[in-house]
Coordinates of C-alpha atoms in Angstrom, one line a residue:
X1 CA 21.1 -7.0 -32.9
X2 CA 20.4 -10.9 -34.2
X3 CA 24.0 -10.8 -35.5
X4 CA 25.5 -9.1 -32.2
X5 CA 23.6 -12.1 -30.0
X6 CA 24.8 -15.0 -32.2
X7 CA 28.6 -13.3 -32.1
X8 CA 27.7 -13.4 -28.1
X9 CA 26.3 -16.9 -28.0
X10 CA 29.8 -18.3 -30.4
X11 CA 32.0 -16.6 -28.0
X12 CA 30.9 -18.2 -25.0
X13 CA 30.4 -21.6 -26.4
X14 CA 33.9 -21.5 -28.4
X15 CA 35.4 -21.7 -24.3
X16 CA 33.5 -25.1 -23.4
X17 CA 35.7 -28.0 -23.6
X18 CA 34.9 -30.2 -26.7
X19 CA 32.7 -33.3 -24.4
X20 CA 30.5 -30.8 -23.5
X21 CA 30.0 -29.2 -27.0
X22 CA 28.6 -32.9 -27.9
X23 CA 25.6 -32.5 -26.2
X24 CA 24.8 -28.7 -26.9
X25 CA 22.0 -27.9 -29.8
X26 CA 21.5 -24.2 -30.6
X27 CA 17.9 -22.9 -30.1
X28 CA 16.4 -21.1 -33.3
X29 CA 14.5 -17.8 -33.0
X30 CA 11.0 -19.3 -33.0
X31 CA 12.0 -21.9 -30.3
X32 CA 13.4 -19.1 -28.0
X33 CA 10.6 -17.0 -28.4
X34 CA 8.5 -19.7 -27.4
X35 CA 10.3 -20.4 -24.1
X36 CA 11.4 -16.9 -23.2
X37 CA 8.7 -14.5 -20.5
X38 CA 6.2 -17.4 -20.1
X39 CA 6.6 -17.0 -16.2
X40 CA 6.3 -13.8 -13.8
X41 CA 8.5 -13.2 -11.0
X42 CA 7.3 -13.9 -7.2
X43 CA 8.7 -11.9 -4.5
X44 CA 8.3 -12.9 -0.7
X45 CA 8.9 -9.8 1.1
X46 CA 10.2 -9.2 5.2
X47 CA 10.9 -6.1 6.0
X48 CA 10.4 -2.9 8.2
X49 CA 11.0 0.6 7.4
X50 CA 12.3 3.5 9.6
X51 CA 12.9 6.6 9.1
X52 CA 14.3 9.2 11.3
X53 CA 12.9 12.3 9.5
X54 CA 11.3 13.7 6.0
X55 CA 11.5 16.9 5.2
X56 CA 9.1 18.2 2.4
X57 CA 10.4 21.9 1.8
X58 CA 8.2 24.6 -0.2
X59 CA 8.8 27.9 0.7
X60 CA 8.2 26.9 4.6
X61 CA 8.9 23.1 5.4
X62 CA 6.6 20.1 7.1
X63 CA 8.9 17.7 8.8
X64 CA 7.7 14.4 10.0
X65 CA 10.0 12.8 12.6
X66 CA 10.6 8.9 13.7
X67 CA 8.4 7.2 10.8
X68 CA 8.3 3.2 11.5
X69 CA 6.4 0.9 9.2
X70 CA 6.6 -3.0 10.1
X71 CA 4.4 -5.8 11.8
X72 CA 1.6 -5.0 14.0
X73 CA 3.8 -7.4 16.8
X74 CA 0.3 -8.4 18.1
X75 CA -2.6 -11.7 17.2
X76 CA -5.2 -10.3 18.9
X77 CA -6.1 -7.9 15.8
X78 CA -10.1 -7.7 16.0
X79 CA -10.2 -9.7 18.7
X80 CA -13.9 -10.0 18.9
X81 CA -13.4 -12.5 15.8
X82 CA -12.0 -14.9 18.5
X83 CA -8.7 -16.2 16.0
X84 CA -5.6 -14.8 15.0
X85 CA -6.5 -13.4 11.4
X86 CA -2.8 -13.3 10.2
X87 CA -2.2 -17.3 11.2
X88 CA 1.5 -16.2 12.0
X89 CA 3.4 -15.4 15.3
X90 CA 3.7 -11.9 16.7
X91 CA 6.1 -9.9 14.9
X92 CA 7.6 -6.4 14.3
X93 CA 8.3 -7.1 10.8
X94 CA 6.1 -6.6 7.9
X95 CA 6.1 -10.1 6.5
X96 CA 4.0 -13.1 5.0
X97 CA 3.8 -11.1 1.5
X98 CA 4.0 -12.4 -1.6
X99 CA 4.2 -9.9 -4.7
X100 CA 3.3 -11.5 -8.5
X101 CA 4.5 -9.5 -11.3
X102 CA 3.4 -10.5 -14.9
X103 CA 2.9 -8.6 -18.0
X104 CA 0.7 -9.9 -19.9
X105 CA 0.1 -10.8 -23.4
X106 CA -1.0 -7.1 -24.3
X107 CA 1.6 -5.5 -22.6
X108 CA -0.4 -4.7 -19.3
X109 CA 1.6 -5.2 -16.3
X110 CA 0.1 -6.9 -12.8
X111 CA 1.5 -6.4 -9.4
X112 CA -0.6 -9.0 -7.2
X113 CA -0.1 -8.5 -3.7
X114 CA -0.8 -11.8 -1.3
X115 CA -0.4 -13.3 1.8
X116 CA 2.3 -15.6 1.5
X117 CA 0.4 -18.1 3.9
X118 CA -3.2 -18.1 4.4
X119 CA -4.7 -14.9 6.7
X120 CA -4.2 -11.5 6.4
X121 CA -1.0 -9.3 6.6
X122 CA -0.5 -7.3 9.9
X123 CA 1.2 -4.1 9.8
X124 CA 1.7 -0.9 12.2
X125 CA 2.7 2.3 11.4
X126 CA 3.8 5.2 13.2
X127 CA 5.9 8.7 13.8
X128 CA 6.4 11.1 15.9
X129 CA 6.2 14.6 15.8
X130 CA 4.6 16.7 12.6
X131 CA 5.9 20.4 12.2
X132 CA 5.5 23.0 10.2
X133 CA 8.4 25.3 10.4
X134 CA 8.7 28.8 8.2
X135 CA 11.4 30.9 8.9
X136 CA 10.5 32.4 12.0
X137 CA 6.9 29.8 13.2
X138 CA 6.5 26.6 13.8
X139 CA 3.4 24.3 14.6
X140 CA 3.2 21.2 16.1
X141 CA 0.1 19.6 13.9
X142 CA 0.2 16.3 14.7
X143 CA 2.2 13.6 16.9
X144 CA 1.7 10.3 18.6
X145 CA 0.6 8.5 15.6
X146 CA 0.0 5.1 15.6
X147 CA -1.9 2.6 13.3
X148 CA -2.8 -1.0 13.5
X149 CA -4.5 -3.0 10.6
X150 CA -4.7 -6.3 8.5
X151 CA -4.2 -5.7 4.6
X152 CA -6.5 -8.9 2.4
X153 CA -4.9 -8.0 -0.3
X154 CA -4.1 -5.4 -3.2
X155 CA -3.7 -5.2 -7.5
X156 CA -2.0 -2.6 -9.3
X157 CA -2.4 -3.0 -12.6
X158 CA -0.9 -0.5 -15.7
X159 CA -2.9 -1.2 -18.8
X160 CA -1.6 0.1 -22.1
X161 CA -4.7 0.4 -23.8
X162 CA -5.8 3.8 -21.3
X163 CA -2.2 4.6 -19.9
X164 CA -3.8 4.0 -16.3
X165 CA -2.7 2.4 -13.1
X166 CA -5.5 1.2 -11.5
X167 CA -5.0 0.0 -7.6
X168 CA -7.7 -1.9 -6.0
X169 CA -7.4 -3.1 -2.5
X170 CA -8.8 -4.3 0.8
X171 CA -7.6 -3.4 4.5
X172 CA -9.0 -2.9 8.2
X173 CA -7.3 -0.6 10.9
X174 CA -8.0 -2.5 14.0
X175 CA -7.0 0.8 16.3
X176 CA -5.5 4.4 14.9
X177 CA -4.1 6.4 18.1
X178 CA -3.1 10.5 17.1
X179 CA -3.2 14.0 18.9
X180 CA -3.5 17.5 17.3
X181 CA -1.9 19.5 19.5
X182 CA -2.7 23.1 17.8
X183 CA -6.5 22.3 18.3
X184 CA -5.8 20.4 21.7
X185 CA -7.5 17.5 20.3
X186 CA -7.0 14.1 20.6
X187 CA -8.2 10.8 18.9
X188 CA -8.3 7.5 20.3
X189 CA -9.4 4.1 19.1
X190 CA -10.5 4.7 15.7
X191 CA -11.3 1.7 13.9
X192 CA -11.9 1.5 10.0
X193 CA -13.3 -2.0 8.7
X194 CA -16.1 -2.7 5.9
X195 CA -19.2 -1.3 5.3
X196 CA -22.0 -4.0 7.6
X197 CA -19.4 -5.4 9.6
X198 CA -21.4 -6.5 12.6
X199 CA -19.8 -6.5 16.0
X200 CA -22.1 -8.5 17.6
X201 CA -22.0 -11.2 14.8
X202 CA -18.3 -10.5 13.1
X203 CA -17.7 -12.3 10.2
X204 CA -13.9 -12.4 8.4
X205 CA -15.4 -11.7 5.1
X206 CA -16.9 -8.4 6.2
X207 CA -14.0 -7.0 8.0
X208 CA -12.1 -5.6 4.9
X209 CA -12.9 -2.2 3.8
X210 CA -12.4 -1.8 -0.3
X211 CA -10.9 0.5 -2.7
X212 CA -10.8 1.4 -6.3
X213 CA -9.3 3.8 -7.5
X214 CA -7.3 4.7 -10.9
X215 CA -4.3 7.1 -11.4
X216 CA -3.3 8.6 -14.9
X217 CA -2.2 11.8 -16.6
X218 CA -4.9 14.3 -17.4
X219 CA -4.7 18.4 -18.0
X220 CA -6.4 20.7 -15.7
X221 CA -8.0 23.8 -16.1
X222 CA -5.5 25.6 -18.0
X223 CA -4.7 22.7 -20.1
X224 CA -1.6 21.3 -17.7
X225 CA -0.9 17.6 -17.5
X226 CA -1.4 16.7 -14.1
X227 CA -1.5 14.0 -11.7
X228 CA -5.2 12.6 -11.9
X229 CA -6.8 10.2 -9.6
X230 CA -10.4 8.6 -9.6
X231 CA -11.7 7.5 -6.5
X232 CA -14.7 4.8 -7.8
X233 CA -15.2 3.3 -4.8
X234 CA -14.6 3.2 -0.9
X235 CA -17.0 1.7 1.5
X236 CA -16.8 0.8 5.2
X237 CA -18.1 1.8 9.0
X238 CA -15.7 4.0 10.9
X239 CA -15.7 4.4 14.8
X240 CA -13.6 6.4 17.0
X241 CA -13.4 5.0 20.9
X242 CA -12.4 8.5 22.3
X243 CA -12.5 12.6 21.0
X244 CA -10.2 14.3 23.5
X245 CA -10.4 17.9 23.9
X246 CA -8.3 19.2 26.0
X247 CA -7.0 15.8 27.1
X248 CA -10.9 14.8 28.2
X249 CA -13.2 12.8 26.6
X250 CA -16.2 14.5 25.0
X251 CA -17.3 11.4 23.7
X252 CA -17.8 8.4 20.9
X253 CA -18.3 8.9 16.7
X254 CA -19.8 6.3 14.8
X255 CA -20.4 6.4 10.8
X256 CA -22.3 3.7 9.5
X257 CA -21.8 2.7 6.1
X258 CA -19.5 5.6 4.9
X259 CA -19.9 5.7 0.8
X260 CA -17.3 7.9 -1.0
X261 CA -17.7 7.3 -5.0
X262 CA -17.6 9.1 -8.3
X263 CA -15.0 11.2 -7.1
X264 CA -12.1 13.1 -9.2
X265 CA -8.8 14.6 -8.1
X266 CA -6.2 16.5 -10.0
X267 CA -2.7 17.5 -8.4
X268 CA -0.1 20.0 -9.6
X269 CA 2.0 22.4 -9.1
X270 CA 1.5 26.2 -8.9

């Protein structure tokens, strides 16, 4: 491979003209090695995601219809903070990110996920209808989904050592709109921020709920690798403005300091 590089590296230089041969010294191994990989790459990302339809198909088939995923296209996000969290004009894209991606000195690699500028990233997502369809059925399960929220910031991280990728991350859904329309319910308003965030006394560092969580191989009962994921920690108060049954209200829902830890999943097929 050493000799295949060098054959490279005397082909290319052997069609510079002779003045500019003059001033070119050949690198040794050790100096290469030395200057090659001692940065990352930084990607600043603008975007925004549609998609007309996905189909999932078992036996039967769920079909989700008109999926959108951009830029919240608002700055009042939690307005009772009083200030434009994401410091960056309305817009439908999802933008301001900046993505690090190093792998480090032990071969672990880091995704870093940032703001671009300082304040928090906006983002909406949303579809339309949700059907399962067999061959002769169908039910409408959900539709008019909508989503608001501001993402801090997120770190996936693959670490040789355990073969795990573990994602930790921080968000708040400002307002989640959906119906049910095979149990003729409806939701409106829910809000999803951290665990003590006050509303009469908001504070930015409070808003963000957090998650921890790790995903790896592991075999299940009957000694199948599967997809495992461990859930170590999500924290954060949860309130829904309006249950609709029936298209009326029946009321408010309110959860205080929601705790979900220590908890272990394992997906596969059958």
């Amino acid at each position: 491979m050493k000799g295949l590089k060098r054959t490279l590296l005397a082909l290319g230089v052997a069609g510079l003209p002779a003045a500019a041969l003059a001033d070119i010294q050949l690198l040794d191994d050790l100096t290469m090695g030395n200057i090659t990989g001692q940065a990352g790459v930084t990607i600043e990302l603008e975007t925004k995601l549609n998609i007309d339809r996905f189909i999932y198909t078992d036996e039967g088939s769920l079909m989700i219809d008109n999926i959108q995923i951009g830029g919240a296209n608002r700055t009042d996000l939690f307005a009772e903070l009083g200030t434009n969290m994401t410091n960056m004009p309305a817009s439908d894209l999802l933008d301001n990110i900046r993505i690090n991606i190093d792998v480090l000195a032990d071969g672990d690699a880091v995704i870093n996920i940032l703001p671009n500028t300082f304040g928090a990233v906006d983002f909406r997502i949303s579809t339309g209808a949700w059907q399962l369809t067999g061959t002769q059925d169908s039910t409408l399960v959900l539709d008019n989904f909508q989503m608001d929220g501001l993402l801090g910031s997120g770190t996936i991280r693959v670490d040789t050592q355990t073969d795990m990728m573990g994602v930790r991350t921080d968000f708040a859904i400002d307002r989640m709109d959906f119906d049910v329309p095979f149990l003729a319910l409806g939701i409106r308003d829910l809000s999803l921020t951290g665990a003590g965030y006050d509303l009469s006394a908001p504070q930015p560092l409070d808003l963000f709920a957090r998650v921890n969580l790790d995903i790896y191989k592991a075999p299940n009962a009957a000694g199948v690798e599967s997809l495992a994921i461990d859930l170590h920690e999500f924290s954060a108060d949860v309130g829904i403005g309006g249950v609709l049954v029936g298209g009326v209200s029946v009321g408010t829902v309110f959860m205080d300091d929601l705790v979900i830890s220590n908890t272990h999943m394992l997906v596969y097929g059958h």
